[in-house]
Amino acid sequence: MSDSMLNLSAMQLDAIREIGNVGAGNSATALSQLINKKIDMDVPSVSVVPLADVPDLVGGPDTMVAGIFLRVYGKAPGSVLFLMPRESAFYLVEHLLGEQKSADGELTEMDQSALMEIGNILAGAYLNALSYYTKLTLLPSIPAMAVDMAGAILNVVIVQLGQMGDHALVIETQFLSEDDGINGHFFLIPDSGSLQIILNAVGVK
Amino acid sequence: MAELLKVGIADYKVGKSPATIISYGLGSCIGITLYDAKSKVGGLVHIMLPDSTQARANENPAKFADTGIPLLLKEVIALGAVKSRIEAKMAGGSQMFQFAGASDIMAIGKRNAELAKKTLQKCGIKIASEDLGGTYGRTVEMDLTTGLYKIRTINKGEKTI
């Protein structure tokens, strides 16, 4: 079953895109309420990419990003990643904690904790919508966070998938706040096998 | 300008002086180099998992420590390296995220390092130096003229092993 995801039909891709749309819509609303700003989101893109190319989705393996990572437990396990440039992480911290950050400053433990909580809320909103839509129980793990090279952060997800295949199905949504302060990418990456469960749940063969 | 050979995840490259081999953004993955200082021939393999016998998708030998290292060894010898002179260096194997109650998959970096060492020993290759573990990403490159292995990080500076 390793790389059967390479042969998805147009109808299946549409269904996955719609699932991503519902989840991301819920997340965007949650984020908007948190920082009291309008948040725009893209139509989710669904792609099946070779594992080695996953870091290119966020500007290459060398790009520095802030990443919040959660595992999804339940009927269709997978990984959720919220990646954003460092500036966006600073912006979020400023709006949440009301503190001014200098551009070359570091994220304190308090800042990181606040960002993880955002990841928690966004992933929770996303998975809630997904659960509702598919009637599958999906629960987020405790979030973890790192500010580092995109490639290194994505390793966590890639390793998981690498045992089963050489491709990843990536459901990606871009968030943009009205003042351009936040430019984040939200990734849902189902484990191998989970995709079929999700598709079955929404009745797409 | 000397040639720059880029190595992706689960990939390898071999070359000769004056080329440089580089691999970007390693987390739990490990960049293992084999180098013969006399012929100035070397190679780098970017492995992501320890054991090919425990994975369902194992068509690509460069993905695993236990198959990637013998493959790289064969290729550098084919390019003119002499086995008795080959030395290994390696870096990576970090744990990017700390979880309470983390699953095995979180400690994959450590397992990668263990099996890489064991495989090198089995192949009879000496490990000249290493920079393993931690909680941060690394970009690694080897200059095939000098055999120096440079490691760049975002918060922990740069070092050469």
GROMACS .gro file of C-alpha atoms in nm:
model
  366
    1MET     CA    1   0.000   0.000   0.000
    2SER     CA    2   0.310   0.216   0.028
    3ASP     CA    3   0.264   0.459  -0.253
    4SER     CA    4  -0.092   0.390  -0.358
    5MET     CA    5  -0.162   0.755  -0.283
    6LEU     CA    6   0.005   0.836  -0.613
    7ASN     CA    7  -0.307   0.717  -0.793
    8LEU     CA    8  -0.572   0.939  -0.641
    9SER     CA    9  -0.867   1.021  -0.864
   10ALA     CA   10  -0.984   1.376  -0.929
   11MET     CA   11  -1.286   1.306  -0.714
   12GLN     CA   12  -1.073   1.188  -0.425
   13LEU     CA   13  -0.849   1.494  -0.453
   14ASP     CA   14  -1.158   1.717  -0.448
   15ALA     CA   15  -1.285   1.541  -0.138
   16ILE     CA   16  -0.951   1.584   0.036
   17ARG     CA   17  -0.939   1.950  -0.062
   18GLU     CA   18  -1.287   2.000   0.080
   19ILE     CA   19  -1.187   1.832   0.405
   20GLY     CA   20  -0.886   2.063   0.424
   21ASN     CA   21  -1.109   2.360   0.355
   22VAL     CA   22  -1.349   2.282   0.636
   23GLY     CA   23  -1.067   2.224   0.884
   24ALA     CA   24  -0.865   2.527   0.786
   25GLY     CA   25  -1.173   2.750   0.785
   26ASN     CA   26  -1.237   2.660   1.144
   27SER     CA   27  -0.871   2.723   1.233
   28ALA     CA   28  -0.865   3.059   1.058
   29THR     CA   29  -1.169   3.169   1.256
   30ALA     CA   30  -1.002   3.063   1.580
   31LEU     CA   31  -0.683   3.251   1.492
   32SER     CA   32  -0.879   3.558   1.392
   33GLN     CA   33  -1.057   3.563   1.728
   34LEU     CA   34  -0.731   3.517   1.915
   35ILE     CA   35  -0.556   3.818   1.768
   36ASN     CA   36  -0.865   4.017   1.675
   37LYS     CA   37  -0.764   4.060   1.313
   38LYS     CA   38  -0.916   3.943   0.991
   39ILE     CA   39  -0.744   3.630   0.859
   40ASP     CA   40  -0.751   3.531   0.495
   41MET     CA   41  -0.684   3.179   0.389
   42ASP     CA   42  -0.608   3.013   0.061
   43VAL     CA   43  -0.801   2.730  -0.089
   44PRO     CA   44  -0.606   2.433   0.048
   45SER     CA   45  -0.364   2.274  -0.189
   46VAL     CA   46  -0.345   1.898  -0.192
   47SER     CA   47  -0.030   1.744  -0.325
   48VAL     CA   48   0.150   1.415  -0.325
   49VAL     CA   49   0.521   1.494  -0.310
   50PRO     CA   50   0.837   1.288  -0.279
   51LEU     CA   51   0.952   1.298   0.084
   52ALA     CA   52   1.275   1.470  -0.013
   53ASP     CA   53   1.079   1.760  -0.168
   54VAL     CA   54   0.858   1.832   0.134
   55PRO     CA   55   1.097   2.099   0.274
   56ASP     CA   56   1.076   2.286  -0.057
   57LEU     CA   57   0.712   2.364   0.024
   58VAL     CA   58   0.834   2.608   0.286
   59GLY     CA   59   1.127   2.764   0.105
   60GLY     CA   60   1.387   2.487   0.124
   61PRO     CA   61   1.544   2.277   0.402
   62ASP     CA   62   1.779   2.558   0.506
   63THR     CA   63   1.508   2.820   0.568
   64MET     CA   64   1.464   2.927   0.927
   65VAL     CA   65   1.108   2.882   1.050
   66ALA     CA   66   0.910   2.861   1.370
   67GLY     CA   67   0.730   2.529   1.376
   68ILE     CA   68   0.461   2.394   1.602
   69PHE     CA   69   0.414   2.021   1.571
   70LEU     CA   70   0.137   1.794   1.693
   71ARG     CA   71   0.060   1.431   1.640
   72VAL     CA   72  -0.296   1.334   1.559
   73TYR     CA   73  -0.425   1.032   1.746
   74GLY     CA   74  -0.746   0.842   1.688
   75LYS     CA   75  -0.898   0.665   1.393
   76ALA     CA   76  -0.687   0.836   1.126
   77PRO     CA   77  -0.346   0.919   1.277
   78GLY     CA   78  -0.119   1.177   1.122
   79SER     CA   79   0.080   1.491   1.187
   80VAL     CA   80  -0.012   1.855   1.203
   81LEU     CA   81   0.246   2.125   1.151
   82PHE     CA   82   0.204   2.499   1.168
   83LEU     CA   83   0.506   2.666   1.012
   84MET     CA   84   0.570   3.037   0.987
   85PRO     CA   85   0.861   3.273   0.938
   86ARG     CA   86   1.022   3.397   1.258
   87GLU     CA   87   0.870   3.744   1.206
   88SER     CA   88   0.522   3.596   1.213
   89ALA     CA   89   0.598   3.416   1.537
   90PHE     CA   90   0.713   3.747   1.687
   91TYR     CA   91   0.401   3.917   1.559
   92LEU     CA   92   0.179   3.657   1.721
   93VAL     CA   93   0.362   3.689   2.051
   94GLU     CA   94   0.330   4.067   2.042
   95HIS     CA   95  -0.043   4.047   1.981
   96LEU     CA   96  -0.104   3.778   2.238
   97LEU     CA   97   0.118   3.892   2.521
   98GLY     CA   98   0.127   4.262   2.439
   99GLU     CA   99   0.506   4.279   2.457
  100GLN     CA  100   0.734   4.442   2.205
  101LYS     CA  101   0.995   4.213   2.051
  102SER     CA  102   1.307   4.339   1.885
  103ALA     CA  103   1.365   4.183   1.547
  104ASP     CA  104   1.689   4.014   1.648
  105GLY     CA  105   1.557   3.900   1.985
  106GLU     CA  106   1.495   3.547   2.099
  107LEU     CA  107   1.168   3.381   2.180
  108THR     CA  108   1.153   3.335   2.556
  109GLU     CA  109   1.008   3.028   2.719
  110MET     CA  110   0.691   3.225   2.786
  111ASP     CA  111   0.671   3.324   2.416
  112GLN     CA  112   0.717   2.965   2.306
  113SER     CA  113   0.456   2.847   2.547
  114ALA     CA  114   0.210   3.104   2.409
  115LEU     CA  115   0.287   2.992   2.054
  116MET     CA  116   0.236   2.628   2.142
  117GLU     CA  117  -0.100   2.718   2.286
  118ILE     CA  118  -0.188   2.881   1.953
  119GLY     CA  119  -0.082   2.565   1.777
  120ASN     CA  120  -0.301   2.372   2.013
  121ILE     CA  121  -0.603   2.590   1.945
  122LEU     CA  122  -0.552   2.590   1.568
  123ALA     CA  123  -0.499   2.216   1.549
  124GLY     CA  124  -0.792   2.158   1.780
  125ALA     CA  125  -1.019   2.372   1.562
  126TYR     CA  126  -0.897   2.196   1.250
  127LEU     CA  127  -0.941   1.847   1.390
  128ASN     CA  128  -1.280   1.929   1.539
  129ALA     CA  129  -1.409   2.026   1.198
  130LEU     CA  130  -1.249   1.722   1.045
  131SER     CA  131  -1.398   1.494   1.310
  132TYR     CA  132  -1.741   1.645   1.262
  133TYR     CA  133  -1.722   1.606   0.886
  134THR     CA  134  -1.587   1.250   0.884
  135LYS     CA  135  -1.741   1.122   1.211
  136LEU     CA  136  -1.393   0.994   1.300
  137THR     CA  137  -1.246   1.058   1.642
  138LEU     CA  138  -0.929   1.264   1.600
  139LEU     CA  139  -0.735   1.401   1.896
  140PRO     CA  140  -0.430   1.627   1.899
  141SER     CA  141  -0.125   1.545   2.113
  142ILE     CA  142   0.044   1.804   2.330
  143PRO     CA  143   0.217   2.051   2.097
  144ALA     CA  144   0.592   2.081   2.063
  145MET     CA  145   0.777   2.374   1.918
  146ALA     CA  146   1.109   2.455   1.756
  147VAL     CA  147   1.265   2.751   1.579
  148ASP     CA  148   1.511   2.600   1.337
  149MET     CA  149   1.580   2.490   0.981
  150ALA     CA  150   1.264   2.381   0.799
  151GLY     CA  151   1.428   2.058   0.684
  152ALA     CA  152   1.520   1.960   1.037
  153ILE     CA  153   1.171   2.032   1.169
  154LEU     CA  154   1.005   1.842   0.885
  155ASN     CA  155   1.232   1.545   0.953
  156VAL     CA  156   0.993   1.442   1.227
  157VAL     CA  157   0.709   1.398   0.981
  158ILE     CA  158   0.919   1.261   0.699
  159VAL     CA  159   1.070   0.990   0.916
  160GLN     CA  160   0.725   0.872   1.016
  161LEU     CA  161   0.620   0.838   0.653
  162GLY     CA  162   0.954   0.706   0.534
  163GLN     CA  163   0.901   0.371   0.699
  164MET     CA  164   0.596   0.308   0.482
  165GLY     CA  165   0.667   0.485   0.156
  166ASP     CA  166   0.855   0.751  -0.031
  167HIS     CA  167   0.579   1.008  -0.077
  168ALA     CA  168   0.375   1.235   0.145
  169LEU     CA  169   0.022   1.354   0.096
  170VAL     CA  170   0.026   1.712   0.210
  171ILE     CA  171  -0.283   1.922   0.268
  172GLU     CA  172  -0.157   2.276   0.296
  173THR     CA  173  -0.334   2.601   0.372
  174GLN     CA  174  -0.176   2.942   0.384
  175PHE     CA  175  -0.298   3.197   0.640
  176LEU     CA  176  -0.249   3.568   0.589
  177SER     CA  177  -0.359   3.836   0.833
  178GLU     CA  178  -0.511   4.159   0.699
  179ASP     CA  179  -0.199   4.360   0.786
  180ASP     CA  180   0.038   4.091   0.649
  181GLY     CA  181   0.179   4.035   0.999
  182ILE     CA  182   0.115   3.665   0.984
  183ASN     CA  183   0.202   3.443   0.696
  184GLY     CA  184   0.171   3.089   0.815
  185HIS     CA  185   0.141   2.748   0.654
  186PHE     CA  186  -0.075   2.483   0.809
  187PHE     CA  187   0.000   2.123   0.712
  188LEU     CA  188  -0.201   1.812   0.771
  189ILE     CA  189  -0.003   1.504   0.677
  190PRO     CA  190  -0.194   1.179   0.724
  191ASP     CA  191   0.003   0.870   0.814
  192SER     CA  192   0.015   0.603   0.552
  193GLY     CA  193  -0.322   0.428   0.559
  194SER     CA  194  -0.510   0.715   0.724
  195LEU     CA  195  -0.599   0.874   0.395
  196GLN     CA  196  -0.800   0.571   0.291
  197ILE     CA  197  -0.985   0.578   0.622
  198ILE     CA  198  -1.072   0.945   0.577
  199LEU     CA  199  -1.188   0.891   0.219
  200ASN     CA  200  -1.400   0.593   0.323
  201ALA     CA  201  -1.552   0.797   0.603
  202VAL     CA  202  -1.673   1.064   0.361
  203GLY     CA  203  -1.797   0.800   0.120
  204VAL     CA  204  -1.552   0.858  -0.163
  205LYS     CA  205  -1.429   0.542  -0.328
  206MET     CA  206   3.427   2.766  -0.883
  207ALA     CA  207   3.450   2.411  -0.758
  208GLU     CA  208   3.154   2.187  -0.807
  209LEU     CA  209   2.891   2.178  -0.532
  210LEU     CA  210   2.719   1.842  -0.502
  211LYS     CA  211   2.383   1.862  -0.323
  212VAL     CA  212   2.253   1.563  -0.137
  213GLY     CA  213   1.882   1.539  -0.054
  214ILE     CA  214   1.712   1.324   0.207
  215ALA     CA  215   1.772   0.953   0.156
  216ASP     CA  216   2.023   1.031  -0.116
  217TYR     CA  217   2.401   1.016  -0.164
  218LYS     CA  218   2.672   1.168  -0.382
  219VAL     CA  219   3.035   1.084  -0.439
  220GLY     CA  220   3.305   1.305  -0.586
  221LYS     CA  221   3.668   1.413  -0.605
  222SER     CA  222   3.864   1.724  -0.513
  223PRO     CA  223   3.795   2.014  -0.576
  224ALA     CA  224   3.423   1.940  -0.532
  225THR     CA  225   3.229   2.005  -0.212
  226ILE     CA  226   2.937   1.788  -0.102
  227ILE     CA  227   2.656   1.956   0.093
  228SER     CA  228   2.332   1.849   0.258
  229TYR     CA  229   2.083   2.095   0.406
  230GLY     CA  230   1.867   2.095   0.715
  231LEU     CA  231   1.935   1.765   0.889
  232GLY     CA  232   1.728   1.697   1.199
  233SER     CA  233   1.713   1.338   1.314
  234CYS     CA  234   1.878   1.238   0.986
  235ILE     CA  235   2.254   1.180   0.974
  236GLY     CA  236   2.505   1.291   0.715
  237ILE     CA  237   2.779   1.028   0.698
  238THR     CA  238   3.092   1.096   0.493
  239LEU     CA  239   3.358   0.853   0.378
  240TYR     CA  240   3.684   1.010   0.266
  241ASP     CA  241   4.024   0.898   0.143
  242ALA     CA  242   4.271   1.179   0.211
  243LYS     CA  243   4.531   1.051  -0.036
  244SER     CA  244   4.316   1.018  -0.348
  245LYS     CA  245   4.089   1.302  -0.226
  246VAL     CA  246   3.784   1.099  -0.310
  247GLY     CA  247   3.482   1.102  -0.085
  248GLY     CA  248   3.109   1.077  -0.054
  249LEU     CA  249   2.817   1.169   0.167
  250VAL     CA  250   2.500   0.975   0.240
  251HIS     CA  251   2.200   1.142   0.410
  252ILE     CA  252   2.022   0.860   0.590
  253MET     CA  253   1.684   0.906   0.760
  254LEU     CA  254   1.615   0.569   0.924
  255PRO     CA  255   1.835   0.314   1.098
  256ASP     CA  256   1.726  -0.027   0.985
  257SER     CA  257   1.606  -0.133   0.638
  258THR     CA  258   1.485  -0.467   0.773
  259GLN     CA  259   1.228  -0.292   0.991
  260ALA     CA  260   1.072  -0.072   0.724
  261ARG     CA  261   0.804  -0.161   0.476
  262ALA     CA  262   0.937   0.064   0.203
  263ASN     CA  263   1.303  -0.030   0.166
  264GLU     CA  264   1.365  -0.004  -0.207
  265ASN     CA  265   1.601   0.290  -0.162
  266PRO     CA  266   1.921   0.176   0.015
  267ALA     CA  267   2.035   0.537   0.076
  268LYS     CA  268   1.744   0.584   0.315
  269PHE     CA  269   1.888   0.358   0.584
  270ALA     CA  270   2.209   0.342   0.786
  271ASP     CA  271   2.251  -0.033   0.746
  272THR     CA  272   2.228  -0.025   0.364
  273GLY     CA  273   2.334   0.335   0.286
  274ILE     CA  274   2.683   0.304   0.433
  275PRO     CA  275   2.786  -0.012   0.240
  276LEU     CA  276   2.644   0.147  -0.076
  277LEU     CA  277   2.847   0.465  -0.022
  278LEU     CA  278   3.158   0.260   0.054
  279LYS     CA  279   3.123   0.068  -0.271
  280GLU     CA  280   3.077   0.390  -0.468
  281VAL     CA  281   3.377   0.578  -0.323
  282ILE     CA  282   3.597   0.273  -0.386
  283ALA     CA  283   3.469   0.261  -0.744
  284LEU     CA  284   3.576   0.624  -0.781
  285GLY     CA  285   3.930   0.553  -0.665
  286ALA     CA  286   3.930   0.557  -0.285
  287VAL     CA  287   4.135   0.285  -0.116
  288LYS     CA  288   3.945   0.108   0.157
  289SER     CA  289   4.224   0.091   0.413
  290ARG     CA  290   4.263   0.471   0.396
  291ILE     CA  291   3.894   0.561   0.419
  292GLU     CA  292   3.778   0.741   0.731
  293ALA     CA  293   3.422   0.827   0.828
  294LYS     CA  294   3.277   1.145   0.978
  295MET     CA  295   2.919   1.204   1.071
  296ALA     CA  296   2.680   1.467   1.206
  297GLY     CA  297   2.309   1.494   1.280
  298GLY     CA  298   2.085   1.263   1.476
  299SER     CA  299   1.916   1.530   1.683
  300GLN     CA  300   1.581   1.517   1.853
  301MET     CA  301   1.393   1.824   1.732
  302PHE     CA  302   1.090   1.800   1.958
  303GLN     CA  303   1.067   1.694   2.319
  304PHE     CA  304   0.743   1.532   2.416
  305ALA     CA  305   0.630   1.392   2.743
  306GLY     CA  306   0.554   1.027   2.674
  307ALA     CA  307   0.712   1.050   2.331
  308SER     CA  308   0.694   0.752   2.103
  309ASP     CA  309   0.999   0.573   1.961
  310ILE     CA  310   0.984   0.780   1.651
  311MET     CA  311   1.096   1.085   1.850
  312ALA     CA  312   1.420   0.914   1.947
  313ILE     CA  313   1.496   0.812   1.591
  314GLY     CA  314   1.807   1.034   1.579
  315LYS     CA  315   1.971   0.833   1.852
  316ARG     CA  316   1.886   0.505   1.686
  317ASN     CA  317   2.019   0.636   1.355
  318ALA     CA  318   2.350   0.719   1.524
  319GLU     CA  319   2.377   0.380   1.694
  320LEU     CA  320   2.318   0.182   1.380
  321ALA     CA  321   2.544   0.406   1.170
  322LYS     CA  322   2.831   0.337   1.411
  323LYS     CA  323   2.760  -0.032   1.419
  324THR     CA  324   2.747  -0.050   1.040
  325LEU     CA  325   3.074   0.140   1.002
  326GLN     CA  326   3.236  -0.098   1.247
  327LYS     CA  327   3.104  -0.394   1.054
  328CYS     CA  328   3.249  -0.248   0.733
  329GLY     CA  329   3.582  -0.197   0.908
  330ILE     CA  330   3.579   0.181   0.870
  331LYS     CA  331   3.726   0.405   1.137
  332ILE     CA  332   3.520   0.700   1.262
  333ALA     CA  333   3.748   1.004   1.258
  334SER     CA  334   3.504   1.248   1.420
  335GLU     CA  335   3.139   1.305   1.489
  336ASP     CA  336   2.889   1.567   1.604
  337LEU     CA  337   2.568   1.395   1.705
  338GLY     CA  338   2.257   1.462   1.909
  339GLY     CA  339   2.118   1.786   2.047
  340THR     CA  340   1.786   1.946   1.968
  341TYR     CA  341   1.877   2.155   1.664
  342GLY     CA  342   1.910   2.127   1.288
  343ARG     CA  343   2.236   2.112   1.098
  344THR     CA  344   2.352   2.188   0.745
  345VAL     CA  345   2.665   1.986   0.670
  346GLU     CA  346   2.928   2.003   0.400
  347MET     CA  347   3.252   1.828   0.319
  348ASP     CA  348   3.533   1.985   0.123
  349LEU     CA  349   3.688   1.701  -0.077
  350THR     CA  350   4.018   1.888  -0.108
  351THR     CA  351   4.079   1.910   0.267
  352GLY     CA  352   3.844   1.644   0.404
  353LEU     CA  353   3.710   1.901   0.648
  354TYR     CA  354   3.349   1.848   0.750
  355LYS     CA  355   3.174   2.176   0.830
  356ILE     CA  356   2.853   2.195   1.033
  357ARG     CA  357   2.629   2.502   1.034
  358THR     CA  358   2.344   2.560   1.278
  359ILE     CA  359   2.104   2.846   1.341
  360ASN     CA  360   2.158   2.902   1.711
  361LYS     CA  361   2.469   2.701   1.796
  362GLY     CA  362   2.715   2.855   1.552
  363GLU     CA  363   2.946   2.673   1.315
  364LYS     CA  364   3.203   2.404   1.366
  365THR     CA  365   3.441   2.189   1.169
  366ILE     CA  366   3.514   1.830   1.254
   0.00000   0.00000   0.00000
